[in-house]
XYZ file of C-alpha atoms in Angstrom:
533
model
C -19.009 49.187 54.685
C -22.089 49.552 56.781
C -25.295 49.929 54.871
C -26.259 53.207 56.601
C -23.111 54.942 55.309
C -23.647 53.474 51.876
C -27.175 54.955 51.813
C -25.874 58.379 52.756
C -23.362 58.268 49.923
C -26.162 57.297 47.467
C -28.512 60.040 48.782
C -25.801 62.606 48.397
C -25.016 61.607 44.797
C -28.672 61.398 43.803
C -29.450 64.843 45.332
C -26.448 66.356 43.455
C -27.729 64.922 40.179
C -31.239 66.253 40.824
C -29.769 69.684 41.563
C -27.377 69.630 38.578
C -29.553 72.012 36.541
C -30.369 69.221 34.093
C -33.684 67.661 35.307
C -33.584 65.059 32.534
C -30.010 64.027 33.217
C -30.764 60.261 33.263
C -32.924 60.218 30.143
C -31.732 59.031 26.832
C -29.807 55.957 27.906
C -29.409 53.510 24.994
C -31.010 50.072 25.436
C -31.231 47.003 23.319
C -32.338 43.338 23.702
C -31.071 39.949 22.603
C -33.859 37.327 22.850
C -33.268 33.597 22.364
C -35.921 31.010 21.425
C -35.771 27.396 20.415
C -37.489 26.463 17.135
C -39.803 23.504 17.686
C -42.277 21.450 15.626
C -46.033 21.848 16.121
C -45.770 18.922 18.543
C -43.198 20.733 20.625
C -40.205 18.615 19.545
C -36.887 20.341 18.850
C -36.560 21.236 15.217
C -33.772 19.418 13.264
C -34.158 21.528 10.176
C -31.475 24.082 9.145
C -31.821 27.728 10.100
C -34.350 29.027 7.491
C -32.572 30.530 4.482
C -35.180 33.275 4.243
C -33.960 34.576 7.555
C -30.529 35.163 6.069
C -27.071 34.023 7.254
C -26.756 33.322 10.906
C -23.139 34.368 10.582
C -23.539 37.808 9.081
C -27.185 38.947 9.812
C -27.001 41.416 12.658
C -30.618 41.023 13.833
C -31.512 37.365 13.148
C -28.938 34.840 14.126
C -28.503 31.679 16.160
C -26.847 30.897 19.486
C -25.560 27.466 20.513
C -27.853 25.243 18.397
C -29.080 25.470 14.785
C -32.538 25.472 16.347
C -31.810 28.315 18.885
C -32.766 31.516 17.164
C -31.446 34.847 18.536
C -33.193 38.079 17.754
C -31.067 41.224 18.289
C -32.376 44.813 18.375
C -30.305 47.909 17.735
C -30.017 50.349 20.642
C -32.889 52.688 21.208
C -33.474 55.553 23.684
C -37.128 54.662 24.199
C -38.331 51.292 25.535
C -41.442 51.338 23.373
C -39.329 51.726 20.211
C -37.202 48.723 21.278
C -40.191 46.568 21.916
C -41.866 47.587 18.589
C -38.640 46.621 16.749
C -38.591 43.237 18.635
C -42.255 42.702 17.769
C -41.500 43.440 14.053
C -38.599 40.905 14.207
C -40.954 38.239 15.509
C -43.452 38.953 12.807
C -40.750 38.661 10.156
C -39.421 35.400 11.596
C -42.865 33.792 11.913
C -43.547 34.509 8.158
C -40.698 32.231 7.366
C -41.034 29.375 9.929
C -43.689 27.505 7.955
C -45.336 25.271 10.640
C -42.652 25.698 13.304
C -43.037 27.579 16.672
C -40.723 29.621 18.844
C -40.672 28.001 22.309
C -42.208 30.385 24.824
C -40.055 29.639 27.861
C -36.358 29.624 28.902
C -36.327 25.921 29.875
C -36.195 23.627 26.884
C -39.029 21.523 25.393
C -39.098 17.748 25.646
C -35.845 16.812 23.763
C -35.924 13.080 23.054
C -32.497 11.669 22.634
C -30.684 13.994 24.985
C -27.572 15.800 23.817
C -27.306 13.947 20.502
C -30.714 15.414 19.494
C -29.463 19.003 19.805
C -27.844 20.077 16.459
C -24.861 22.521 16.660
C -25.302 25.854 14.934
C -23.703 25.924 11.568
C -22.057 29.073 10.115
C -20.484 27.866 6.817
C -16.947 27.183 5.712
C -15.192 30.503 6.437
C -12.615 30.501 9.187
C -14.784 32.712 11.448
C -17.787 30.423 10.742
C -15.791 27.262 11.503
C -14.491 28.823 14.732
C -18.020 29.550 15.966
C -19.208 26.025 15.383
C -16.095 24.400 16.911
C -16.461 26.653 19.991
C -20.050 25.394 20.366
C -18.863 21.761 20.050
C -16.449 22.436 22.886
C -19.190 23.902 24.989
C -21.281 20.763 24.457
C -18.348 18.572 25.540
C -17.646 20.659 28.608
C -21.188 21.310 29.937
C -23.531 19.124 27.920
C -25.637 20.329 24.994
C -28.812 20.317 27.043
C -27.334 23.176 29.220
C -26.780 25.182 26.030
C -30.431 24.800 24.928
C -31.613 27.046 27.694
C -32.885 30.389 26.370
C -32.659 33.841 27.850
C -33.148 37.542 27.295
C -30.140 39.859 27.531
C -30.674 43.627 28.194
C -27.940 45.955 26.973
C -27.669 49.399 28.398
C -25.466 52.472 28.233
C -25.922 55.736 30.149
C -26.353 59.044 28.235
C -23.141 61.047 27.641
C -24.485 64.065 29.571
C -24.987 61.870 32.669
C -21.281 60.912 32.649
C -20.264 64.601 32.437
C -22.432 65.596 35.364
C -21.538 62.490 37.381
C -17.804 63.173 36.956
C -18.313 66.673 38.255
C -20.227 65.649 41.370
C -17.598 62.922 42.007
C -14.930 65.623 41.648
C -13.053 63.407 39.224
C -10.024 64.789 37.438
C -10.951 62.686 34.451
C -14.441 62.868 32.899
C -13.429 60.667 29.912
C -13.490 57.044 29.097
C -11.324 55.969 32.064
C -13.867 57.436 34.484
C -16.739 55.841 32.539
C -15.149 52.375 32.614
C -14.347 52.748 36.333
C -17.993 53.773 37.075
C -19.245 50.833 34.982
C -17.219 48.499 37.174
C -18.783 50.124 40.274
C -22.080 49.110 38.659
C -20.851 45.519 38.059
C -19.823 45.117 41.675
C -23.155 46.387 42.950
C -25.069 44.167 40.547
C -23.195 41.211 42.150
C -24.420 42.447 45.436
C -28.035 43.226 44.534
C -28.810 41.386 41.290
C -30.674 38.604 43.127
C -33.578 41.031 43.194
C -33.915 40.661 39.443
C -34.420 36.956 39.927
C -37.122 37.421 42.490
C -39.029 39.999 40.459
C -38.633 38.531 36.991
C -37.667 34.837 37.265
C -40.184 32.674 35.438
C -38.620 29.208 35.417
C -39.649 27.399 38.615
C -40.340 24.192 36.731
C -38.582 21.886 34.156
C -39.478 19.031 31.901
C -38.065 15.724 33.302
C -36.302 15.173 30.012
C -34.093 18.164 30.810
C -32.647 16.377 33.865
C -32.443 12.921 32.371
C -29.376 11.255 33.928
C -28.613 14.255 36.137
C -29.161 14.888 39.870
C -32.597 16.404 40.597
C -31.998 16.906 44.288
C -34.548 19.239 45.816
C -37.032 19.031 43.004
C -40.468 17.544 43.420
C -42.843 15.907 40.928
C -45.743 17.854 39.518
C -47.286 15.120 37.449
C -45.443 12.420 35.447
C -43.557 14.874 33.190
C -42.781 17.843 35.290
C -40.371 18.649 38.075
C -40.499 21.828 40.213
C -39.123 23.529 43.266
C -41.952 24.932 45.375
C -40.392 28.394 46.034
C -38.077 28.645 42.968
C -38.003 31.785 40.875
C -35.473 30.913 38.190
C -34.111 27.398 37.902
C -32.385 28.635 34.753
C -30.184 30.856 36.900
C -29.690 28.291 39.697
C -27.140 25.528 40.061
C -29.310 23.426 37.745
C -28.957 25.936 34.950
C -26.037 27.095 32.859
C -23.256 28.094 35.221
C -19.472 27.730 35.353
C -19.597 25.264 38.249
C -17.225 22.864 36.554
C -14.704 25.551 35.879
C -12.911 24.698 39.032
C -11.286 27.675 40.768
C -12.294 30.229 38.155
C -12.638 33.652 39.753
C -12.943 36.811 37.634
C -12.529 40.055 39.483
C -14.774 43.040 38.712
C -12.740 45.369 40.865
C -11.272 47.050 37.785
C -11.032 46.745 34.019
C -7.408 45.673 34.303
C -8.176 42.878 36.853
C -11.151 41.677 34.793
C -9.093 41.406 31.569
C -6.236 39.852 33.526
C -8.344 37.028 34.988
C -10.159 36.237 31.721
C -6.891 36.182 29.842
C -5.362 33.936 32.424
C -8.270 31.443 32.039
C -8.006 31.577 28.227
C -4.343 30.614 28.235
C -4.363 28.132 31.202
C -4.800 24.376 30.319
C -7.394 22.460 32.213
C -6.678 18.670 32.480
C -10.347 17.520 32.237
C -10.655 19.448 28.957
C -7.318 18.163 27.689
C -8.762 14.660 28.014
C -11.319 15.556 25.290
C -8.649 16.396 22.867
C -8.527 19.495 20.573
C -7.788 18.240 17.070
C -8.296 14.493 16.827
C -8.528 11.827 14.213
C -12.144 11.016 13.388
C -13.902 8.671 10.996
C -13.740 11.360 8.326
C -10.208 12.542 9.045
C -8.953 15.114 11.457
C -11.663 17.057 13.330
C -11.724 19.870 15.879
C -13.452 19.163 19.108
C -12.839 22.470 20.807
C -10.775 25.609 20.138
C -8.303 24.705 22.941
C -8.156 22.709 26.111
C -7.936 25.752 28.449
C -10.187 26.815 31.348
C -12.000 28.914 28.830
C -11.894 28.594 25.036
C -12.822 32.261 24.585
C -14.026 35.042 26.878
C -17.764 34.514 26.146
C -17.518 31.074 27.706
C -17.350 32.678 31.176
C -20.863 32.870 32.420
C -21.788 35.885 34.584
C -25.008 37.632 35.484
C -23.743 40.819 33.755
C -20.861 41.681 31.476
C -19.029 44.892 30.546
C -19.000 45.247 26.756
C -17.515 47.165 23.918
C -18.427 46.676 20.289
C -15.500 44.810 18.858
C -13.796 45.321 15.499
C -13.739 42.478 12.979
C -11.650 39.655 14.426
C -11.029 41.494 17.712
C -11.352 39.602 20.980
C -13.770 41.134 23.544
C -11.014 41.796 26.117
C -8.827 43.556 23.485
C -11.810 45.695 22.583
C -12.236 46.623 26.285
C -8.501 47.385 26.698
C -8.519 49.440 23.521
C -11.467 51.712 24.213
C -12.991 50.941 27.639
C -16.518 49.911 28.665
C -19.210 51.078 26.246
C -22.231 49.415 27.800
C -23.305 46.506 30.111
C -25.140 43.365 29.200
C -27.563 42.033 31.843
C -27.905 38.301 31.228
C -30.190 37.181 34.121
C -33.672 37.509 32.454
C -35.785 34.478 31.774
C -37.940 34.402 28.620
C -41.351 35.259 29.838
C -44.156 33.036 28.580
C -46.558 35.843 29.673
C -45.105 38.309 27.049
C -45.182 37.341 23.362
C -41.795 38.987 22.766
C -40.438 37.509 26.006
C -40.092 40.865 27.843
C -42.209 44.017 28.579
C -41.858 47.731 29.111
C -42.246 47.651 32.887
C -39.421 45.172 33.173
C -36.996 47.222 30.893
C -37.802 50.486 32.713
C -37.212 48.893 36.141
C -33.890 47.479 34.926
C -32.864 50.881 33.623
C -33.555 52.434 37.025
C -31.896 49.520 38.829
C -28.667 49.959 36.792
C -28.660 53.639 37.772
C -29.038 52.594 41.455
C -26.013 50.233 41.008
C -23.830 52.924 39.511
C -24.861 55.627 42.097
C -24.571 53.554 45.308
C -21.111 53.220 46.929
C -19.346 50.240 45.574
C -16.325 48.964 47.586
C -14.039 46.401 46.035
C -15.105 42.785 46.421
C -12.589 40.658 48.233
C -12.074 36.975 47.311
C -13.802 35.940 50.536
C -16.886 37.941 49.662
C -17.426 36.272 46.273
C -18.962 33.027 47.654
C -21.559 34.778 49.861
C -22.642 36.984 46.937
C -22.966 34.066 44.509
C -24.795 32.146 47.300
C -27.492 34.886 47.398
C -28.203 34.618 43.693
C -28.433 30.782 43.870
C -30.673 30.808 46.937
C -33.125 33.368 45.390
C -33.119 31.386 42.168
C -34.074 28.200 43.970
C -35.999 29.484 46.993
C -36.735 33.078 46.309
C -40.481 32.959 47.312
C -39.826 30.997 50.504
C -41.457 32.708 53.545
C -38.866 34.189 55.881
C -35.953 33.662 53.469
C -32.701 35.198 54.598
C -29.668 36.258 52.597
C -25.991 36.990 53.541
C -25.210 40.740 53.976
C -22.049 42.022 55.464
C -21.390 38.729 57.271
C -24.820 38.364 58.761
C -28.230 36.971 57.814
C -30.873 39.471 56.777
C -34.438 39.208 55.581
C -34.546 39.068 51.836
C -37.859 40.978 51.769
C -36.567 43.747 53.990
C -33.459 44.162 51.853
C -35.532 44.124 48.694
C -37.842 46.775 50.123
C -34.839 48.976 51.003
C -33.534 48.750 47.398
C -36.860 49.441 45.795
C -37.527 52.414 48.096
C -34.071 53.814 47.156
C -35.109 53.675 43.473
C -37.990 56.119 43.955
C -35.939 59.236 43.354
C -34.203 57.667 40.331
C -37.575 56.903 38.806
C -38.737 60.477 39.422
C -35.678 61.753 37.538
C -36.280 59.362 34.635
C -39.927 60.521 34.527
C -39.133 64.219 34.275
C -41.407 65.790 31.703
C -43.659 62.800 31.269
C -47.047 63.236 32.964
C -47.714 59.449 32.720
C -44.684 58.693 35.069
C -43.845 55.362 33.415
C -40.814 54.594 35.496
C -42.568 55.313 38.727
C -45.452 53.038 37.567
C -42.962 50.345 36.647
C -41.422 50.572 40.082
C -44.858 50.340 41.712
C -45.553 47.143 39.777
C -42.404 45.525 41.185
C -42.989 46.867 44.658
C -46.349 45.115 44.740
C -44.549 41.793 44.241
C -42.829 42.272 47.637
C -46.269 42.678 49.293
C -47.907 39.795 47.425
C -45.614 36.973 46.270
C -48.405 35.587 44.129
C -47.853 38.442 41.666
C -44.286 37.253 40.845
C -44.161 35.568 37.341
C -42.747 32.374 38.860
C -45.662 32.096 41.244
C -48.138 32.889 38.420
C -46.657 30.198 36.196
C -46.681 27.580 38.924
C -50.210 28.426 40.061
C -51.445 28.197 36.469
C -49.922 24.731 36.162
C -51.468 23.543 39.365
C -54.964 24.980 38.472
C -55.021 23.597 34.897
C -53.381 20.261 35.679
C -51.207 20.656 32.612
C -47.665 19.430 32.382
C -44.994 22.179 31.913
C -44.458 20.896 28.410
C -48.161 21.216 27.540
C -48.348 24.713 29.086
C -45.344 25.915 27.193
C -46.566 24.378 23.928
C -49.976 26.024 24.381
C -48.306 29.404 25.096
C -46.002 28.959 22.115
C -49.004 28.276 19.810
C -50.764 31.253 21.147
C -47.814 33.546 20.531
C -47.467 32.374 16.961
C -51.174 33.247 16.334
C -50.699 36.561 18.020
C -47.860 37.594 15.696
C -49.462 36.308 12.527
C -52.816 37.829 13.304
C -51.579 41.310 14.252
C -53.348 44.017 12.315
C -51.302 45.995 9.725
C -47.759 44.831 10.209
C -44.940 47.293 9.436
C -44.488 46.318 5.749
C -41.575 48.721 5.319
C -39.670 47.158 8.161
C -40.512 43.630 7.015
C -39.068 44.587 3.676
C -35.935 45.900 5.336
C -35.456 42.638 7.212
C -35.950 40.629 3.980
C -33.341 42.784 2.190
C -30.939 42.421 5.111
C -31.397 38.634 5.001
C -30.427 38.548 1.283
C -27.454 40.790 1.796
C -26.242 38.701 4.747
C -26.247 35.642 2.495
C -24.098 37.494 -0.013
C -21.723 38.598 2.752
C -21.271 35.067 3.949
C -20.575 33.925 0.398
C -17.994 36.645 0.009
C -16.295 35.627 3.220
C -16.082 32.054 2.039
C -14.800 32.984 -1.388
C -11.708 34.652 -0.029
C -11.079 32.093 2.686
C -7.473 31.306 1.782
C -5.826 31.215 5.265
C -5.412 27.827 6.901
C -7.694 27.548 9.892
C -4.842 26.774 12.375
C -3.094 29.955 11.267
C -6.331 31.953 11.598
C -6.925 30.574 15.086
C -3.246 31.229 16.208
C -3.555 34.812 14.929
C -6.867 35.356 16.766
C -5.310 34.183 20.133
C -2.015 35.959 19.622
C -1.211 37.989 22.756
């Protein structure tokens, strides 16, 4: 569809919302963050120590857990309606964690520290002896076999968002939908997902902050296109987010895997097919094999995907699952509840890895994606859309950069300007009743990055490296040390909340012990029941 007609559709929908009689119609969306960080020693080496017991059980603690590695802490906030509340909670979580890390640091960037010893030096996350705990560790072992453990040591920030209920009611009316319930909401979220595939490259340009890597990260791998910046650092001159490029964690060796976001049914169909379809290269690894200590599980299965979460995408439709329920079953049961934006790098310039301007922009950007017309994406369109994301990740600050749009080459900067200009009205709606106009301010901060590329965080990080002469490792270690001091020196921490976190940690250890005490089902039986269609 031509862009002019798309813009008319968007303007009509936005005007209808503004004139709906509810000036604060977009306010009150629920937002949360999941922030990953590697634990490292004071020298910047990957920690080999277990997840600190004082932080609770990584299996059952909802707010302090681990991701791929035992050394990869993940901090999870509840959903809040105000960005400042979310960031305060995330700050409190960091303060709690740092009080129990002894001399360790949380690595301040997405790309890993200098990991001596390669994959063998990256310990798998351990979740105990219960069936669900064993399943989580075996799944991670399978990821390491399939993609390499170094890929899994990359950190990120995930932004979770759901629109307020009153928005859906008004939006169904203006779309003249016969159904204003969950089916309409799920369909609209898939409109958003398709448009994020079209426009999400803008997030990489504005917020990408991984234009460099340690040489150790690419040891034994192809570093084509990267240049040396000193003896320990590689970089791409115009990169924004090498984490989100073909050098980062992507499903490039899941040959032929294509997951449709044209509808909930197609999305579930394609993921389910991948979970039940054997893949010969993975079969070669074996599933349950004889090891030096008896039989051991190498992966959950030898299929294209072990489970749904293995499929990497820039954004996911989500529904809080019941205990033991697969994500696709949760979506089929009750529809899309929220979306998870997975494209954010951890920002070394923000102690908690993210800031309010970024979160407010993302909230407005997701509203843009749901309001703009969103035709189905054909199979032939998927490659050009993915191409745009990779190009911006690796060359986003390149002067004169062009992207693919409707079969032709267009200026990235012109397209980005068009999108940001379209968001002005959305931000005004989000700002209703607030004289400080925080969303409009957040939009202006991002707009300035189109006029001056030096304001992008990727350019800032690279310019700082070049001006100081530091290696990327030294820079990241310095920032990590600074962040630790920041959290430990903050005046008057929230003692009540720190006490809540400590109590939750103790309770989570008890919950894990309870799970393990009633673990009387054979693991193979548990796994078969989990995957039962």
